[in-house]
Amino acid sequence: MEGEGNSLKVLGFNQSQRNTFFQILMRFGVGDFDWKEFAPRIKQKTWHEIEAYGNLFMSHIAEDINDSPTFSDGVSKEGLQIEDVLVRIAVLLSIREKVKFASENHGGTHIYKVFLLFQV
């Protein structure tokens, strides 16, 4: 962590890049925890930098929830609603799991074949 206020950088991520990371996380979830969805969208960072920041972010949201404005290592929470983030990650992981289960158990047939027949 370096700097303070609007110029604060966490593992080299400025506020704009942290916000972009968060938006991608809320849109795609964590995937297989390999951060592959993040690399093409945060072009200024290498995959290793994204992975390091992603692991730090996950450790932050795994901490006990409290009213402190910072995480245990001093990084600002920046108004992060941890409960909402955890719910969103859980929903996206659940959807991913259900899609994987459905695609594996339908023998390659289209899951929505009947619906597609009625579309014109």
Coordinates of N, CA, C and O in Angstrom, one line a residue:
M1 N 0.9 -1.2 0.0 CA 0.0 0.0 0.0 C 0.9 1.2 0.0 O 1.8 1.3 0.8
E2 N 0.6 2.1 -0.9 CA 1.4 3.4 -1.0 C 0.5 4.5 -1.3 O -0.5 4.4 -1.9
G3 N 0.9 5.7 -0.8 CA 0.1 6.9 -1.0 C -1.0 7.0 0.0 O -1.2 6.1 0.9
E4 N -1.9 8.0 -0.2 CA -3.0 8.1 0.7 C -4.1 8.9 -0.1 O -3.8 9.6 -1.1
G5 N -5.3 8.9 0.4 CA -6.4 9.6 -0.2 C -6.7 9.0 -1.6 O -6.7 7.8 -1.8
N6 N -6.9 9.9 -2.6 CA -7.2 9.5 -3.9 C -6.1 8.9 -4.7 O -6.2 8.2 -5.7
S7 N -4.8 9.2 -4.2 CA -3.7 8.6 -4.8 C -3.2 7.3 -4.2 O -2.1 6.8 -4.5
L8 N -4.0 6.7 -3.3 CA -3.7 5.4 -2.7 C -3.6 4.3 -3.7 O -4.4 4.2 -4.6
K9 N -2.5 3.6 -3.6 CA -2.3 2.4 -4.5 C -2.2 1.2 -3.6 O -1.5 1.2 -2.6
V10 N -2.9 0.1 -3.9 CA -2.9 -1.1 -3.2 C -2.3 -2.2 -4.2 O -2.9 -2.4 -5.2
L11 N -1.1 -2.7 -3.9 CA -0.4 -3.6 -4.8 C -0.3 -3.0 -6.2 O -0.5 -3.7 -7.2
G12 N -0.2 -1.7 -6.3 CA 0.0 -1.1 -7.6 C -1.3 -0.7 -8.3 O -1.3 -0.1 -9.3
F13 N -2.5 -1.0 -7.7 CA -3.8 -0.7 -8.2 C -4.2 0.6 -7.7 O -4.4 0.8 -6.5
N14 N -4.4 1.6 -8.6 CA -5.0 2.9 -8.2 C -6.5 2.8 -8.0 O -7.1 1.7 -8.2
Q15 N -7.2 3.8 -7.6 CA -8.6 3.7 -7.3 C -9.4 3.3 -8.5 O -10.3 2.5 -8.4
S16 N -9.1 3.8 -9.6 CA -9.8 3.5 -10.9 C -9.7 2.0 -11.2 O -10.6 1.3 -11.5
Q17 N -8.5 1.5 -11.1 CA -8.2 0.1 -11.3 C -8.9 -0.8 -10.3 O -9.4 -1.9 -10.6
R18 N -8.9 -0.4 -9.0 CA -9.6 -1.2 -8.0 C -11.1 -1.2 -8.3 O -11.8 -2.2 -8.1
N19 N -11.6 -0.1 -8.7 CA -13.0 0.0 -9.1 C -13.4 -0.9 -10.2 O -14.4 -1.6 -10.2
T20 N -12.5 -0.9 -11.3 CA -12.7 -1.8 -12.4 C -12.7 -3.2 -12.0 O -13.5 -4.0 -12.4
F21 N -11.7 -3.6 -11.1 CA -11.6 -4.9 -10.6 C -12.9 -5.3 -9.9 O -13.5 -6.4 -10.1
F22 N -13.4 -4.4 -9.1 CA -14.6 -4.7 -8.3 C -15.8 -4.9 -9.3 O -16.6 -5.8 -9.1
Q23 N -15.9 -4.0 -10.3 CA -17.0 -4.2 -11.2 C -17.0 -5.5 -12.0 O -18.0 -6.1 -12.2
I24 N -15.8 -5.9 -12.4 CA -15.6 -7.2 -13.0 C -16.0 -8.3 -12.1 O -16.7 -9.3 -12.5
L25 N -15.6 -8.2 -10.8 CA -15.9 -9.3 -9.8 C -17.4 -9.4 -9.7 O -18.0 -10.5 -9.6
M26 N -18.1 -8.2 -9.6 CA -19.6 -8.3 -9.4 C -20.3 -8.7 -10.7 O -21.4 -9.2 -10.6
R27 N -19.7 -8.6 -11.8 CA -20.3 -9.1 -13.0 C -20.1 -10.6 -13.3 O -21.0 -11.3 -13.7
F28 N -18.8 -11.0 -13.2 CA -18.4 -12.4 -13.6 C -18.2 -13.3 -12.4 O -18.1 -14.5 -12.5
G29 N -18.1 -12.7 -11.2 CA -17.7 -13.6 -10.0 C -16.3 -13.9 -10.0 O -15.4 -13.2 -10.7
V30 N -15.9 -15.0 -9.3 CA -14.5 -15.3 -9.2 C -14.1 -16.4 -10.2 O -13.0 -16.9 -10.2
G31 N -15.1 -17.0 -10.9 CA -14.8 -18.0 -11.9 C -14.2 -19.2 -11.2 O -14.7 -19.7 -10.2
D32 N -13.1 -19.7 -11.7 CA -12.3 -20.8 -11.0 C -11.2 -20.3 -10.1 O -10.2 -21.0 -9.9
F33 N -11.3 -19.1 -9.7 CA -10.3 -18.4 -8.9 C -9.0 -18.3 -9.7 O -7.9 -18.2 -9.1
D34 N -9.1 -18.2 -11.0 CA -7.9 -18.1 -11.8 C -7.8 -16.7 -12.4 O -6.8 -16.3 -13.0
W35 N -8.8 -15.8 -12.2 CA -8.8 -14.4 -12.6 C -8.7 -14.2 -14.1 O -8.4 -13.1 -14.5
K36 N -9.0 -15.2 -14.9 CA -8.9 -15.1 -16.4 C -9.8 -14.1 -17.0 O -9.5 -13.5 -18.0
E37 N -11.0 -13.8 -16.4 CA -11.9 -12.8 -16.9 C -11.4 -11.4 -16.7 O -11.8 -10.5 -17.3
F38 N -10.5 -11.3 -15.8 CA -10.0 -9.9 -15.4 C -8.9 -9.4 -16.3 O -8.8 -8.2 -16.6
A39 N -8.0 -10.3 -16.7 CA -6.8 -9.9 -17.5 C -7.1 -9.1 -18.7 O -6.5 -8.0 -18.9
P40 N -8.0 -9.5 -19.6 CA -8.2 -8.7 -20.8 C -8.9 -7.3 -20.5 O -8.9 -6.4 -21.3
R41 N -9.6 -7.2 -19.3 CA -10.3 -6.0 -19.0 C -9.5 -5.0 -18.2 O -9.9 -3.8 -18.1
I42 N -8.4 -5.5 -17.6 CA -7.5 -4.6 -16.9 C -6.2 -4.7 -17.6 O -5.2 -5.3 -17.1
K43 N -6.1 -4.0 -18.7 CA -4.9 -4.2 -19.6 C -3.6 -3.7 -19.1 O -2.6 -4.1 -19.5
Q44 N -3.7 -2.7 -18.1 CA -2.5 -2.1 -17.6 C -1.8 -3.0 -16.6 O -0.6 -2.8 -16.3
K45 N -2.4 -4.1 -16.2 CA -1.8 -5.0 -15.2 C -1.6 -6.4 -15.8 O -2.3 -6.9 -16.7
T46 N -0.5 -7.0 -15.3 CA -0.2 -8.4 -15.7 C -1.1 -9.4 -15.0 O -1.7 -9.0 -14.0
W47 N -1.2 -10.6 -15.5 CA -2.0 -11.6 -14.8 C -1.5 -11.8 -13.4 O -2.3 -12.0 -12.5
H48 N -0.2 -11.8 -13.1 CA 0.3 -12.0 -11.8 C -0.1 -10.9 -10.9 O -0.4 -11.1 -9.7
E49 N -0.1 -9.6 -11.3 CA -0.5 -8.5 -10.5 C -2.0 -8.6 -10.2 O -2.4 -8.4 -9.0
I50 N -2.8 -9.0 -11.2 CA -4.2 -9.2 -10.9 C -4.5 -10.4 -10.0 O -5.3 -10.3 -9.1
E51 N -3.7 -11.4 -10.1 CA -3.9 -12.6 -9.2 C -3.5 -12.2 -7.7 O -4.2 -12.5 -6.8
A52 N -2.4 -11.4 -7.6 CA -2.0 -11.0 -6.2 C -3.1 -10.0 -5.6 O -3.5 -10.2 -4.5
Y53 N -3.6 -9.1 -6.4 CA -4.7 -8.2 -5.9 C -5.9 -9.0 -5.6 O -6.6 -8.8 -4.6
G54 N -6.3 -9.9 -6.5 CA -7.5 -10.7 -6.3 C -7.4 -11.6 -5.0 O -8.4 -11.6 -4.2
N55 N -6.2 -12.1 -4.7 CA -6.1 -12.9 -3.5 C -6.1 -12.0 -2.3 O -6.7 -12.4 -1.3
L56 N -5.6 -10.8 -2.4 CA -5.7 -9.8 -1.3 C -7.1 -9.4 -1.1 O -7.6 -9.4 0.1
F57 N -7.8 -9.2 -2.2 CA -9.3 -8.8 -2.1 C -10.1 -9.9 -1.4 O -10.9 -9.6 -0.5
M58 N -9.8 -11.1 -1.8 CA -10.5 -12.2 -1.2 C -10.2 -12.4 0.3 O -11.1 -12.7 1.1
S59 N -9.0 -12.2 0.7 CA -8.6 -12.2 2.1 C -9.3 -11.1 2.9 O -9.7 -11.3 4.0
H60 N -9.4 -10.0 2.2 CA -10.1 -8.8 2.9 C -11.6 -9.2 3.1 O -12.1 -8.9 4.2
I61 N -12.3 -9.7 2.1 CA -13.7 -10.0 2.3 C -14.0 -11.2 3.2 O -15.1 -11.4 3.7
A62 N -12.9 -12.0 3.5 CA -13.0 -13.1 4.4 C -12.8 -12.7 5.8 O -13.1 -13.5 6.7
E63 N -12.4 -11.5 6.1 CA -12.2 -11.1 7.4 C -13.5 -10.9 8.1 O -14.6 -10.8 7.5
D64 N -13.5 -10.9 9.5 CA -14.7 -10.6 10.3 C -15.2 -9.3 9.9 O -14.5 -8.3 9.7
I65 N -16.5 -9.2 9.8 CA -17.2 -7.9 9.5 C -17.3 -7.1 10.7 O -17.7 -7.5 11.8
N66 N -16.8 -5.8 10.6 CA -16.9 -4.9 11.7 C -17.1 -3.5 11.1 O -17.2 -3.3 9.9
D67 N -17.2 -2.5 12.0 CA -17.5 -1.1 11.6 C -16.2 -0.3 11.3 O -16.3 0.9 11.1
S68 N -15.1 -0.9 11.4 CA -13.8 -0.2 11.1 C -13.8 0.3 9.6 O -14.2 -0.4 8.7
P69 N -13.2 1.4 9.4 CA -13.1 1.9 8.0 C -12.0 1.3 7.2 O -11.9 1.5 6.0
T70 N -11.2 0.4 7.9 CA -10.1 -0.2 7.2 C -10.1 -1.7 7.5 O -10.7 -2.2 8.5
F71 N -9.5 -2.5 6.6 CA -9.3 -3.9 6.9 C -8.1 -4.1 7.9 O -7.5 -3.1 8.3
S72 N -7.8 -5.3 8.3 CA -6.8 -5.5 9.4 C -5.4 -5.0 9.0 O -4.6 -4.7 9.8
D73 N -5.2 -5.0 7.7 CA -3.8 -4.6 7.2 C -3.8 -3.1 7.0 O -2.7 -2.6 6.5
G74 N -4.8 -2.3 7.2 CA -4.8 -0.9 7.1 C -5.4 -0.4 5.8 O -5.5 0.8 5.6
V75 N -5.7 -1.3 4.8 CA -6.3 -0.8 3.5 C -7.7 -0.4 3.8 O -8.5 -1.0 4.5
S76 N -8.0 0.8 3.2 CA -9.4 1.3 3.3 C -10.4 0.5 2.7 O -10.2 -0.1 1.6
K77 N -11.6 0.4 3.3 CA -12.7 -0.4 2.8 C -13.4 0.4 1.7 O -14.2 -0.2 0.9
E78 N -13.2 1.7 1.6 CA -13.8 2.5 0.5 C -15.3 2.3 0.3 O -15.8 2.2 -0.8
G79 N -16.0 2.1 1.4 CA -17.5 2.0 1.4 C -17.9 0.6 0.9 O -19.1 0.4 0.6
L80 N -17.1 -0.4 0.9 CA -17.4 -1.7 0.4 C -18.4 -2.4 1.3 O -18.2 -2.4 2.5
Q81 N -19.5 -2.9 0.7 CA -20.5 -3.6 1.5 C -20.2 -5.1 1.4 O -20.6 -5.7 0.4
I82 N -19.5 -5.6 2.3 CA -18.9 -6.9 2.2 C -20.0 -8.0 2.1 O -19.9 -8.9 1.4
E83 N -21.1 -7.8 2.9 CA -22.2 -8.8 2.8 C -22.8 -8.9 1.4 O -23.0 -10.0 0.9
D84 N -22.9 -7.7 0.8 CA -23.5 -7.7 -0.6 C -22.5 -8.4 -1.6 O -22.9 -9.2 -2.5
V85 N -21.2 -8.2 -1.4 CA -20.2 -8.8 -2.3 C -20.3 -10.4 -2.1 O -20.2 -11.1 -3.1
L86 N -20.3 -10.8 -0.8 CA -20.3 -12.2 -0.6 C -21.6 -12.9 -1.1 O -21.5 -14.0 -1.7
V87 N -22.7 -12.2 -1.0 CA -24.0 -12.8 -1.6 C -23.9 -12.9 -3.1 O -24.2 -13.9 -3.7
R88 N -23.3 -11.8 -3.7 CA -23.2 -11.8 -5.2 C -22.3 -13.0 -5.7 O -22.6 -13.7 -6.6
I89 N -21.2 -13.1 -5.0 CA -20.2 -14.2 -5.3 C -20.9 -15.5 -5.2 O -20.8 -16.4 -6.1
A90 N -21.6 -15.7 -4.1 CA -22.3 -17.0 -3.9 C -23.4 -17.3 -4.9 O -23.5 -18.4 -5.4
V91 N -24.1 -16.3 -5.3 CA -25.1 -16.4 -6.4 C -24.5 -16.8 -7.7 O -24.9 -17.8 -8.4
L92 N -23.4 -16.1 -8.1 CA -22.7 -16.4 -9.3 C -22.1 -17.8 -9.3 O -22.1 -18.5 -10.4
L93 N -21.5 -18.2 -8.2 CA -21.0 -19.5 -8.1 C -22.1 -20.6 -8.2 O -21.9 -21.6 -8.9
S94 N -23.2 -20.3 -7.6 CA -24.3 -21.3 -7.7 C -24.8 -21.4 -9.1 O -25.1 -22.5 -9.6
I95 N -25.0 -20.3 -9.8 CA -25.4 -20.3 -11.2 C -24.4 -21.1 -12.1 O -24.8 -22.0 -12.9
R96 N -23.1 -20.8 -11.9 CA -22.1 -21.5 -12.6 C -22.1 -23.0 -12.4 O -22.0 -23.8 -13.3
E97 N -22.4 -23.4 -11.1 CA -22.5 -24.8 -10.8 C -23.7 -25.5 -11.4 O -23.6 -26.6 -11.9
K98 N -24.8 -24.8 -11.4 CA -26.0 -25.4 -12.0 C -25.9 -25.5 -13.5 O -26.4 -26.5 -14.1
V99 N -25.3 -24.5 -14.2 CA -25.1 -24.6 -15.6 C -24.1 -25.8 -16.0 O -24.4 -26.5 -16.9
K100 N -23.1 -25.9 -15.2 CA -22.2 -27.0 -15.4 C -22.9 -28.4 -15.2 O -22.7 -29.3 -16.0
F101 N -23.7 -28.5 -14.2 CA -24.4 -29.7 -13.9 C -25.4 -30.0 -15.1 O -25.4 -31.1 -15.6
A102 N -26.1 -29.0 -15.5 CA -27.1 -29.2 -16.6 C -26.4 -29.6 -17.9 O -26.9 -30.5 -18.6
S103 N -25.3 -28.9 -18.2 CA -24.6 -29.3 -19.4 C -24.0 -30.7 -19.4 O -23.9 -31.3 -20.4
E104 N -23.6 -31.1 -18.2 CA -23.0 -32.4 -18.1 C -24.0 -33.5 -18.2 O -23.7 -34.6 -18.6
N105 N -25.2 -33.2 -17.7 CA -26.3 -34.3 -17.6 C -27.3 -34.3 -18.7 O -28.3 -35.0 -18.6
H106 N -27.1 -33.5 -19.7 CA -28.0 -33.5 -20.8 C -27.4 -34.0 -22.1 O -27.9 -33.8 -23.2
G107 N -26.3 -34.7 -22.0 CA -25.6 -35.4 -23.1 C -25.4 -34.5 -24.3 O -25.5 -35.0 -25.4
G108 N -25.1 -33.2 -24.1 CA -24.8 -32.4 -25.3 C -26.0 -31.8 -26.0 O -25.9 -31.0 -26.9
T109 N -27.2 -32.2 -25.6 CA -28.4 -31.6 -26.2 C -28.6 -30.3 -25.6 O -28.2 -29.9 -24.5
H110 N -29.3 -29.4 -26.3 CA -29.6 -28.1 -25.9 C -30.6 -28.1 -24.8 O -31.6 -28.7 -24.8
I111 N -30.3 -27.4 -23.7 CA -31.1 -27.4 -22.5 C -32.5 -26.8 -22.8 O -33.5 -27.2 -22.3
Y112 N -32.5 -25.8 -23.6 CA -33.7 -25.1 -23.9 C -34.3 -25.4 -25.3 O -34.9 -24.5 -25.9
K113 N -34.2 -26.6 -25.7 CA -34.6 -27.0 -27.0 C -36.1 -26.7 -27.3 O -36.5 -26.2 -28.3
V114 N -37.0 -27.0 -26.3 CA -38.4 -26.8 -26.5 C -38.7 -25.3 -26.6 O -39.5 -24.9 -27.5
F115 N -38.0 -24.5 -25.8 CA -38.2 -23.0 -25.9 C -37.8 -22.5 -27.3 O -38.5 -21.7 -27.9
L116 N -36.8 -23.0 -27.8 CA -36.3 -22.5 -29.1 C -37.2 -22.9 -30.3 O -37.3 -22.2 -31.2
L117 N -37.9 -24.0 -30.1 CA -38.9 -24.4 -31.1 C -40.0 -23.4 -31.3 O -40.6 -23.2 -32.4
F118 N -40.4 -22.7 -30.2 CA -41.5 -21.8 -30.3 C -41.1 -20.4 -30.6 O -41.9 -19.5 -30.8
Q119 N -39.8 -20.1 -30.7 CA -39.4 -18.8 -31.1 C -39.4 -18.6 -32.6 O -39.1 -19.5 -33.4
V120 N -39.9 -17.5 -33.1 CA -40.0 -17.2 -34.5 C -39.1 -16.0 -34.8 O -38.9 -15.1 -34.2

